Coordinates of C-alpha atoms in Angstrom, one line a residue:
X1 CA 0.5 94.0 -57.9
X2 CA 0.4 89.9 -57.8
X3 CA -3.0 88.4 -58.5
X4 CA -4.5 87.6 -54.8
X5 CA -5.4 84.2 -54.1
X6 CA -8.8 83.1 -53.2
X7 CA -9.4 81.9 -49.6
X8 CA -10.3 78.5 -51.2
X9 CA -7.0 78.5 -53.4
X10 CA -5.0 79.5 -50.5
X11 CA -6.1 76.5 -48.1
X12 CA -6.0 74.0 -50.7
X13 CA -2.2 75.1 -51.1
X14 CA -2.2 74.7 -47.1
X15 CA -3.6 71.4 -47.5
X16 CA -1.4 70.4 -50.2
X17 CA 1.6 71.2 -48.0
X18 CA 0.2 69.6 -44.9
X19 CA -0.3 66.4 -47.4
X20 CA 3.1 66.2 -48.9
X21 CA 5.1 67.0 -45.5
X22 CA 2.9 65.4 -42.8
X23 CA 2.1 62.0 -44.9
X24 CA 2.5 59.7 -42.0
X25 CA 0.6 59.1 -38.3
X26 CA 2.1 60.4 -35.1
X27 CA 1.7 59.3 -31.7
X28 CA 1.1 61.9 -29.1
X29 CA 0.2 62.3 -25.5
X30 CA -2.6 64.7 -24.3
X31 CA -5.3 65.5 -21.8
X32 CA -8.9 65.7 -23.0
X33 CA -10.6 69.0 -22.1
X34 CA -13.7 68.1 -23.7
X35 CA -14.7 64.6 -25.4
X36 CA -18.3 64.2 -27.2
X37 CA -20.0 61.9 -29.4
X38 CA -22.5 63.1 -32.5
X39 CA -23.6 60.7 -34.9
X40 CA -21.1 58.0 -33.9
X41 CA -18.2 60.3 -34.4
X42 CA -15.8 61.5 -31.6
X43 CA -14.9 65.0 -31.2
X44 CA -12.1 65.7 -28.6
X45 CA -10.5 69.0 -27.4
X46 CA -6.9 68.3 -26.6
X47 CA -4.7 70.2 -24.1
X48 CA -1.0 70.0 -22.5
X49 CA -0.4 71.8 -19.4
X50 CA 2.8 73.2 -17.8
X51 CA 4.0 70.6 -15.1
X52 CA 4.8 73.5 -12.9
X53 CA 2.0 75.8 -12.9
X54 CA -0.7 73.8 -14.6
X55 CA -1.3 76.6 -17.2
X56 CA -2.1 75.1 -20.7
X57 CA 0.6 75.4 -23.1
X58 CA -0.9 73.7 -26.2
X59 CA -4.4 73.2 -27.4
X60 CA -5.5 71.3 -30.5
X61 CA -8.8 69.6 -32.2
X62 CA -9.0 65.9 -33.0
X63 CA -11.5 63.8 -34.7
X64 CA -12.4 60.3 -34.7
X65 CA -14.7 59.3 -37.8
X66 CA -17.5 56.9 -37.0
X67 CA -15.7 54.1 -39.0
X68 CA -12.7 53.9 -36.6
X69 CA -14.5 55.1 -33.5
X70 CA -16.9 52.0 -33.7
X71 CA -14.0 49.9 -33.5
X72 CA -11.4 51.3 -31.3
X73 CA -14.0 53.0 -28.7
X74 CA -15.3 49.3 -27.6
X75 CA -11.5 47.9 -27.2
X76 CA -11.0 51.2 -25.3
X77 CA -13.6 50.6 -22.5
X78 CA -13.2 46.9 -22.3
X79 CA -9.4 47.5 -21.3
X80 CA -10.1 50.6 -19.3
X81 CA -13.5 50.1 -17.8
X82 CA -14.3 53.8 -18.5
X83 CA -15.3 55.8 -21.4
X84 CA -13.2 58.6 -22.7
X85 CA -14.1 61.9 -20.8
X86 CA -13.1 65.2 -19.9
X87 CA -9.8 65.2 -17.6
X88 CA -8.4 62.0 -19.0
X89 CA -4.9 61.7 -20.4
X90 CA -4.7 59.6 -23.6
X91 CA -2.2 58.3 -26.2
X92 CA -3.6 59.0 -29.8
X93 CA -2.2 58.2 -32.9
X94 CA -3.3 60.9 -35.3
X95 CA -2.3 62.3 -38.6
X96 CA -2.7 65.8 -40.2
X97 CA -5.5 66.9 -41.9
X98 CA -6.4 70.6 -43.4
X99 CA -9.6 70.7 -45.3
X100 CA -10.3 73.9 -47.3
X101 CA -13.7 74.2 -45.9
X102 CA -13.5 73.3 -42.1
X103 CA -9.7 74.1 -41.4
X104 CA -6.9 72.2 -39.9
X105 CA -7.4 69.1 -37.4
X106 CA -5.8 66.0 -36.2
X107 CA -7.6 62.8 -37.5
X108 CA -7.4 60.1 -34.7
X109 CA -6.7 56.8 -35.9
X110 CA -5.9 54.6 -32.8
X111 CA -6.2 55.1 -29.2
X112 CA -3.6 53.3 -26.6
X113 CA -5.4 51.8 -23.8
X114 CA -2.6 50.7 -21.8
X115 CA -1.2 54.2 -21.4
X116 CA -4.7 55.4 -20.1
X117 CA -4.7 52.5 -17.7
X118 CA -1.1 53.3 -16.9
X119 CA -2.1 57.3 -15.8
X120 CA -5.3 56.0 -14.1
X121 CA -3.1 53.6 -12.2
X122 CA -0.8 56.3 -11.3
X123 CA -3.5 58.5 -10.3
X124 CA -5.1 56.0 -8.1
X125 CA -2.0 55.2 -6.7
X126 CA -1.4 58.7 -5.5
X127 CA -4.7 58.9 -4.2
X128 CA -4.4 55.8 -2.1
X129 CA -0.5 57.3 -1.1
X130 CA -2.1 60.8 0.4
X131 CA -5.2 59.1 2.1
X132 CA -2.2 56.7 3.9
X133 CA -0.3 59.7 4.6
X134 CA -3.4 61.5 6.2
X135 CA -3.9 58.3 8.3
X136 CA -7.1 57.7 7.1
X137 CA -7.0 54.9 4.6
X138 CA -8.1 51.9 6.9
X139 CA -10.4 54.0 9.6
X140 CA -13.6 52.5 8.3
X141 CA -11.9 48.9 8.8
X142 CA -11.5 49.8 12.6
X143 CA -15.6 50.3 12.6
X144 CA -17.8 47.7 14.0
X145 CA -21.3 46.8 12.5
X146 CA -24.0 47.0 15.0
X147 CA -25.2 43.4 15.9
X148 CA -28.7 44.4 15.3
X149 CA -28.3 46.4 12.0
X150 CA -31.5 47.4 10.5
X151 CA -31.9 51.0 10.2
X152 CA -30.1 51.2 6.8
X153 CA -29.2 54.4 4.6
X154 CA -29.0 54.0 0.8
X155 CA -27.1 56.0 -1.3
X156 CA -28.2 55.3 -5.1
X157 CA -30.2 56.2 -8.2
X158 CA -33.7 56.3 -7.5
X159 CA -34.4 54.6 -10.6
X160 CA -31.9 52.3 -10.5
X161 CA -32.7 48.3 -11.0
X162 CA -29.7 47.6 -8.3
X163 CA -31.8 49.5 -5.8
X164 CA -35.0 47.6 -6.2
X165 CA -33.0 44.3 -6.4
X166 CA -31.6 45.3 -2.9
X167 CA -34.5 46.4 -1.5
X168 CA -36.3 43.3 -2.7
X169 CA -34.0 41.1 -1.0
X170 CA -34.0 42.6 2.3
X171 CA -37.8 42.6 2.1
X172 CA -38.2 38.9 1.2
X173 CA -35.4 37.2 3.2
X174 CA -36.0 33.7 4.3
X175 CA -35.5 34.6 8.2
X176 CA -38.7 36.8 8.1
X177 CA -36.2 39.8 9.2
X178 CA -37.2 43.3 9.5
X179 CA -35.2 45.8 7.7
X180 CA -35.8 49.7 7.3
X181 CA -34.3 51.3 4.1
X182 CA -34.3 55.1 3.8
X183 CA -32.9 56.2 0.2
X184 CA -30.8 59.0 -0.3
X185 CA -30.8 59.6 -4.1
X186 CA -27.5 60.3 -6.0
X187 CA -26.0 60.6 -9.3
X188 CA -24.4 57.3 -10.0
X189 CA -22.5 58.1 -13.2
X190 CA -21.1 60.7 -15.1
X191 CA -19.4 63.9 -14.2
X192 CA -21.4 64.7 -11.1
X193 CA -20.8 61.3 -9.4
X194 CA -18.4 62.8 -6.4
X195 CA -20.7 65.9 -5.5
X196 CA -23.9 64.0 -5.5
X197 CA -22.3 61.4 -3.0
X198 CA -20.7 63.5 -1.2
X199 CA -23.8 65.8 -0.6
X200 CA -25.9 62.4 0.1
X201 CA -23.4 61.3 3.0
X202 CA -23.6 65.0 4.5
X203 CA -27.5 64.5 4.8
X204 CA -26.6 61.2 6.3
X205 CA -24.5 62.6 8.7
X206 CA -26.8 65.1 10.2
X207 CA -29.2 62.0 11.4
X208 CA -26.5 59.7 12.2
X209 CA -28.3 58.5 15.2
X210 CA -31.2 57.1 12.9
X211 CA -29.1 54.6 10.9
X212 CA -26.6 51.6 11.6
X213 CA -25.0 51.8 8.3
X214 CA -24.6 53.5 5.0
X215 CA -24.7 51.2 1.6
X216 CA -23.8 52.5 -1.8
X217 CA -25.0 50.7 -4.6
X218 CA -24.9 51.1 -8.5
X219 CA -26.4 48.2 -9.8
X220 CA -27.6 48.5 -13.6
X221 CA -24.8 51.3 -14.9
X222 CA -21.8 50.6 -17.2
X223 CA -18.4 49.3 -16.0
X224 CA -17.3 52.1 -17.7
X225 CA -18.5 54.9 -15.6
X226 CA -16.6 53.6 -12.4
X227 CA -14.4 56.8 -12.7
X228 CA -16.4 59.0 -10.4
X229 CA -15.5 56.7 -7.6
X230 CA -12.0 57.4 -7.8
X231 CA -11.7 60.6 -6.5
X232 CA -9.8 61.9 -3.4
X233 CA -12.6 64.2 -2.1
X234 CA -15.2 61.4 -2.4
X235 CA -12.8 58.8 -0.6
X236 CA -11.8 61.4 2.5
X237 CA -15.4 61.7 3.1
X238 CA -15.9 57.9 3.1
X239 CA -13.0 57.1 4.8
X240 CA -13.8 59.7 7.9
X241 CA -17.5 58.9 7.8
X242 CA -18.7 57.5 11.3
X243 CA -20.7 55.1 10.3
X244 CA -20.0 51.8 8.6
X245 CA -20.0 52.1 4.6
X246 CA -20.7 49.1 2.5
X247 CA -20.2 49.4 -1.3
X248 CA -21.7 47.4 -4.3
X249 CA -20.5 49.9 -7.1
X250 CA -18.7 47.4 -9.5
X251 CA -18.3 44.0 -11.0
X252 CA -15.8 41.6 -9.4
X253 CA -13.0 42.4 -11.4
X254 CA -13.3 46.1 -10.8
X255 CA -12.2 48.1 -7.5
X256 CA -12.4 51.3 -7.3
X257 CA -10.5 53.8 -4.3
X258 CA -13.9 54.3 -2.7
X259 CA -14.1 50.4 -2.5
X260 CA -10.6 50.0 -0.8
X261 CA -11.7 52.8 1.8
X262 CA -14.9 51.7 2.7
X263 CA -16.0 49.4 5.6
X264 CA -16.6 46.7 3.4
X265 CA -17.1 45.9 -0.6
X266 CA -19.2 43.6 -2.2
X267 CA -19.8 42.9 -6.0
X268 CA -23.4 43.9 -6.4
X269 CA -26.5 45.3 -4.7
X270 CA -27.9 41.9 -4.1
X271 CA -24.9 40.9 -2.7
X272 CA -25.0 43.6 0.1
X273 CA -28.4 42.7 0.8
X274 CA -27.2 39.1 1.4
X275 CA -24.6 40.4 3.8
X276 CA -26.8 42.2 5.7
X277 CA -29.3 39.7 6.0
X278 CA -26.5 36.9 7.3
X279 CA -25.3 39.5 9.6
X280 CA -28.8 40.0 11.2
X281 CA -29.6 36.1 10.8
X282 CA -26.2 35.6 12.9
X283 CA -27.2 37.8 15.6
X284 CA -30.5 36.1 15.8
X285 CA -28.9 32.8 15.8
X286 CA -26.7 34.1 19.0
X287 CA -29.7 35.1 20.4
X288 CA -31.4 32.0 20.3
X289 CA -28.2 29.9 21.3
X290 CA -28.1 32.3 24.3
X291 CA -31.9 31.7 24.6
X292 CA -31.8 27.8 24.8
X293 CA -28.5 28.0 27.0
X294 CA -30.3 30.1 29.9
X295 CA -33.4 27.9 29.2
X296 CA -31.1 24.8 29.7
X297 CA -29.1 26.3 32.9
X298 CA -32.5 27.1 34.3
X299 CA -33.8 23.5 33.8
X300 CA -30.4 22.0 35.2
X301 CA -30.9 24.5 38.3
X302 CA -34.3 23.5 39.1
X303 CA -33.5 19.8 38.6
X304 CA -30.6 19.8 41.1
X305 CA -33.1 22.2 43.6
X306 CA -35.8 19.5 43.1
X307 CA -33.1 16.9 44.1
X308 CA -31.9 18.8 47.1
X309 CA -35.5 19.5 48.4
X310 CA -36.1 15.8 48.0
X311 CA -33.2 14.9 49.8
X312 CA -34.0 17.7 52.3
X313 CA -37.5 16.4 52.7
X314 CA -36.5 12.6 53.5
X315 CA -34.5 14.0 56.7
X316 CA -36.8 16.9 57.8
X317 CA -38.9 14.3 60.1
X318 CA -35.8 13.0 61.7
X319 CA -34.5 16.4 62.1
X320 CA -37.7 17.9 63.3
X321 CA -37.9 15.4 65.9
X322 CA -34.7 16.2 67.4
X323 CA -35.1 19.7 67.5
X324 CA -38.5 19.4 68.8
X325 CA -37.3 17.4 71.7
X326 CA -34.3 19.8 72.3
X327 CA -36.7 23.0 72.0
X328 CA -39.3 21.3 74.6
X329 CA -36.3 20.6 77.2
X330 CA -35.2 23.9 76.6
X331 CA -38.8 25.5 77.0
X332 CA -39.4 23.4 80.3
X333 CA -36.1 25.0 81.6
X334 CA -37.1 28.4 80.8
X335 CA -40.5 27.8 82.4
X336 CA -39.2 26.7 85.6
X337 CA -36.8 29.6 85.7
X338 CA -39.7 31.9 84.9
X339 CA -41.8 30.5 87.5
X340 CA -39.2 30.6 90.1
X341 CA -38.2 34.2 89.3
X342 CA -41.7 35.2 89.5
X343 CA -42.3 33.6 93.0
X344 CA -39.4 35.3 94.2
X345 CA -40.2 38.6 92.8
X346 CA -43.9 38.5 94.2
X347 CA -42.5 37.3 97.8
X348 CA -40.2 40.5 97.6
X349 CA -42.8 42.7 96.5
X350 CA -45.2 41.7 99.1
X351 CA -42.6 42.3 101.9
X352 CA -41.7 45.6 100.6
X353 CA -45.6 46.7 100.5
X354 CA -45.8 45.4 104.3
X355 CA -43.1 47.8 105.1
X356 CA -44.3 50.7 103.4
X357 CA -47.9 50.0 104.9
X358 CA -46.4 50.0 108.6
X359 CA -44.5 52.9 107.9
X360 CA -47.3 54.8 106.2
X361 CA -50.4 53.9 108.3
X362 CA -49.8 56.2 111.5
X363 CA -48.5 59.5 109.5
X364 CA -51.6 58.9 107.1
X365 CA -54.2 58.6 110.3
X366 CA -52.6 62.1 111.7
X367 CA -53.0 63.7 108.5
X368 CA -56.6 62.3 108.0
X369 CA -57.7 63.8 111.0
X370 CA -56.1 67.1 110.7
X371 CA -57.6 67.5 107.2
X372 CA -61.2 66.7 108.8
X373 CA -60.9 69.3 111.5
X374 CA -59.8 71.9 108.9
X375 CA -63.1 70.8 106.6
X376 CA -65.1 71.1 109.7
X377 CA -63.9 74.4 110.4
X378 CA -64.7 75.5 107.0
X379 CA -68.1 74.3 107.3
X380 CA -69.0 76.3 110.1
X381 CA -67.5 79.5 108.4
X382 CA -69.4 78.7 105.3
X383 CA -72.8 78.3 107.4
X384 CA -72.2 81.6 109.4
X385 CA -72.4 83.3 106.2
X386 CA -75.2 82.0 104.8
X387 CA -77.4 84.7 103.3
X388 CA -80.8 82.8 104.6
X389 CA -79.6 83.4 107.9
X390 CA -79.4 87.0 107.4
X391 CA -83.1 87.0 106.0
X392 CA -84.5 85.2 109.0
X393 CA -83.0 88.0 111.1
X394 CA -85.2 90.4 109.3
X395 CA -82.5 91.9 107.0
X396 CA -83.3 92.1 103.2
X397 CA -81.0 92.2 100.1
X398 CA -81.8 94.6 97.1
X399 CA -81.1 93.2 93.6
X400 CA -80.8 95.0 90.4
X401 CA -80.5 92.9 87.4
X402 CA -79.7 89.8 89.6
X403 CA -76.7 91.5 91.3
X404 CA -76.6 93.0 94.7
X405 CA -77.2 96.6 95.5
X406 CA -74.7 98.0 98.0
X407 CA -74.9 101.8 97.5
X408 CA -77.8 104.1 96.0
X409 CA -75.2 105.4 93.6
X410 CA -75.6 102.3 91.9
X411 CA -79.3 103.3 91.0
X412 CA -81.1 105.7 89.0
X413 CA -84.6 106.8 88.1
X414 CA -86.9 104.1 86.5
X415 CA -84.7 101.1 87.4
X416 CA -86.3 98.1 88.5
X417 CA -85.3 96.5 91.7
X418 CA -86.2 93.2 93.7
X419 CA -86.1 93.1 97.1
X420 CA -85.3 89.8 98.6
X421 CA -87.3 89.0 102.2
X422 CA -87.1 85.8 104.4
X423 CA -90.3 85.2 103.0
X424 CA -90.8 86.3 99.2
X425 CA -89.6 89.1 96.9
X426 CA -90.8 92.7 96.4
X427 CA -90.4 94.3 92.9
X428 CA -89.9 98.3 93.0
X429 CA -89.5 101.0 90.6
X430 CA -87.0 103.6 91.5
X431 CA -88.5 107.5 91.7

């Protein structure tokens, strides 16, 4: 049997073959499935996916040593505005290396930021195209910021310097205007930007009536961390949000998709605060102008009315004299007519009364005589029935409990009866 090689000898043989056969650099396009830095070196996992099924069809590891990475990384960030991260498409210049101890890897010699910029631009344009197709790209632009915008929901990192600057500028404005700011903390850089901001927006939406607008600010972060603001899901949430959203997440030359779909994009958190102060100050100016206009209008109206009253005051004595003369003449006429009417009415009443008296006197006298005769007859009957007359004739009246006794059956043994005579009474007991 042939003598076996040791693993080191075999790997060294492979290394020699690779060094001889692949002794130059190659430009390769790939997507980063992982990218991390360690002690100044950058370790990458490269992947290529099938265009139709999105299934990985190739994988490889790549390394960029510190000496090279310290040169190409700052340039890449300066051009693209982003750090290398998972999901990013890159064009790398690599050469093959097979180390007997660590195996095969591609060593990165250079990176083309223009390729990544082009891919980022294509993705951004695709997101914008989809938002326009959905009809939501300009929804925020159609909203109106309330005149009295004072209740502000802020989405930012709790420790961000920009958030502190924003609050300080609002609280110390030269007009003495009052604002109420409530923070909804969110991650503003890294891989969790999208989910964190969407969660904050959902929390604000549940209290929509408590706020006038939303401000998303990021001051203090690196320009390279703007990729989280270029996502379709976040842009759709912002575009469809019912309150105006003001963004201050980048620098003047950087504009994310989030900036494009928001109600207003400003450069910095302090610029967002300045805009809100100016907006409320403009409202205050409108109120003060309206107040001055109302005061001036009232003053002019008062002056006009005073002039009119003065004018009327100078004419009132003459007008009153004329009116008084007319009214006195009218009252005299009415008085004469009233006296004449009353005199005629009294005369007619006396005449009617005399006629009635003449008609009523004979009949009244006859009626009086008849009634007098009837009264005399009744008096005679009443007198004949007077019990005193009966008593004078020798009769008596027996009473039981004050009532006349008409039958012996009304009495019983032991009853006390009173016998009334012409002169006096006798009390008896029935035995």
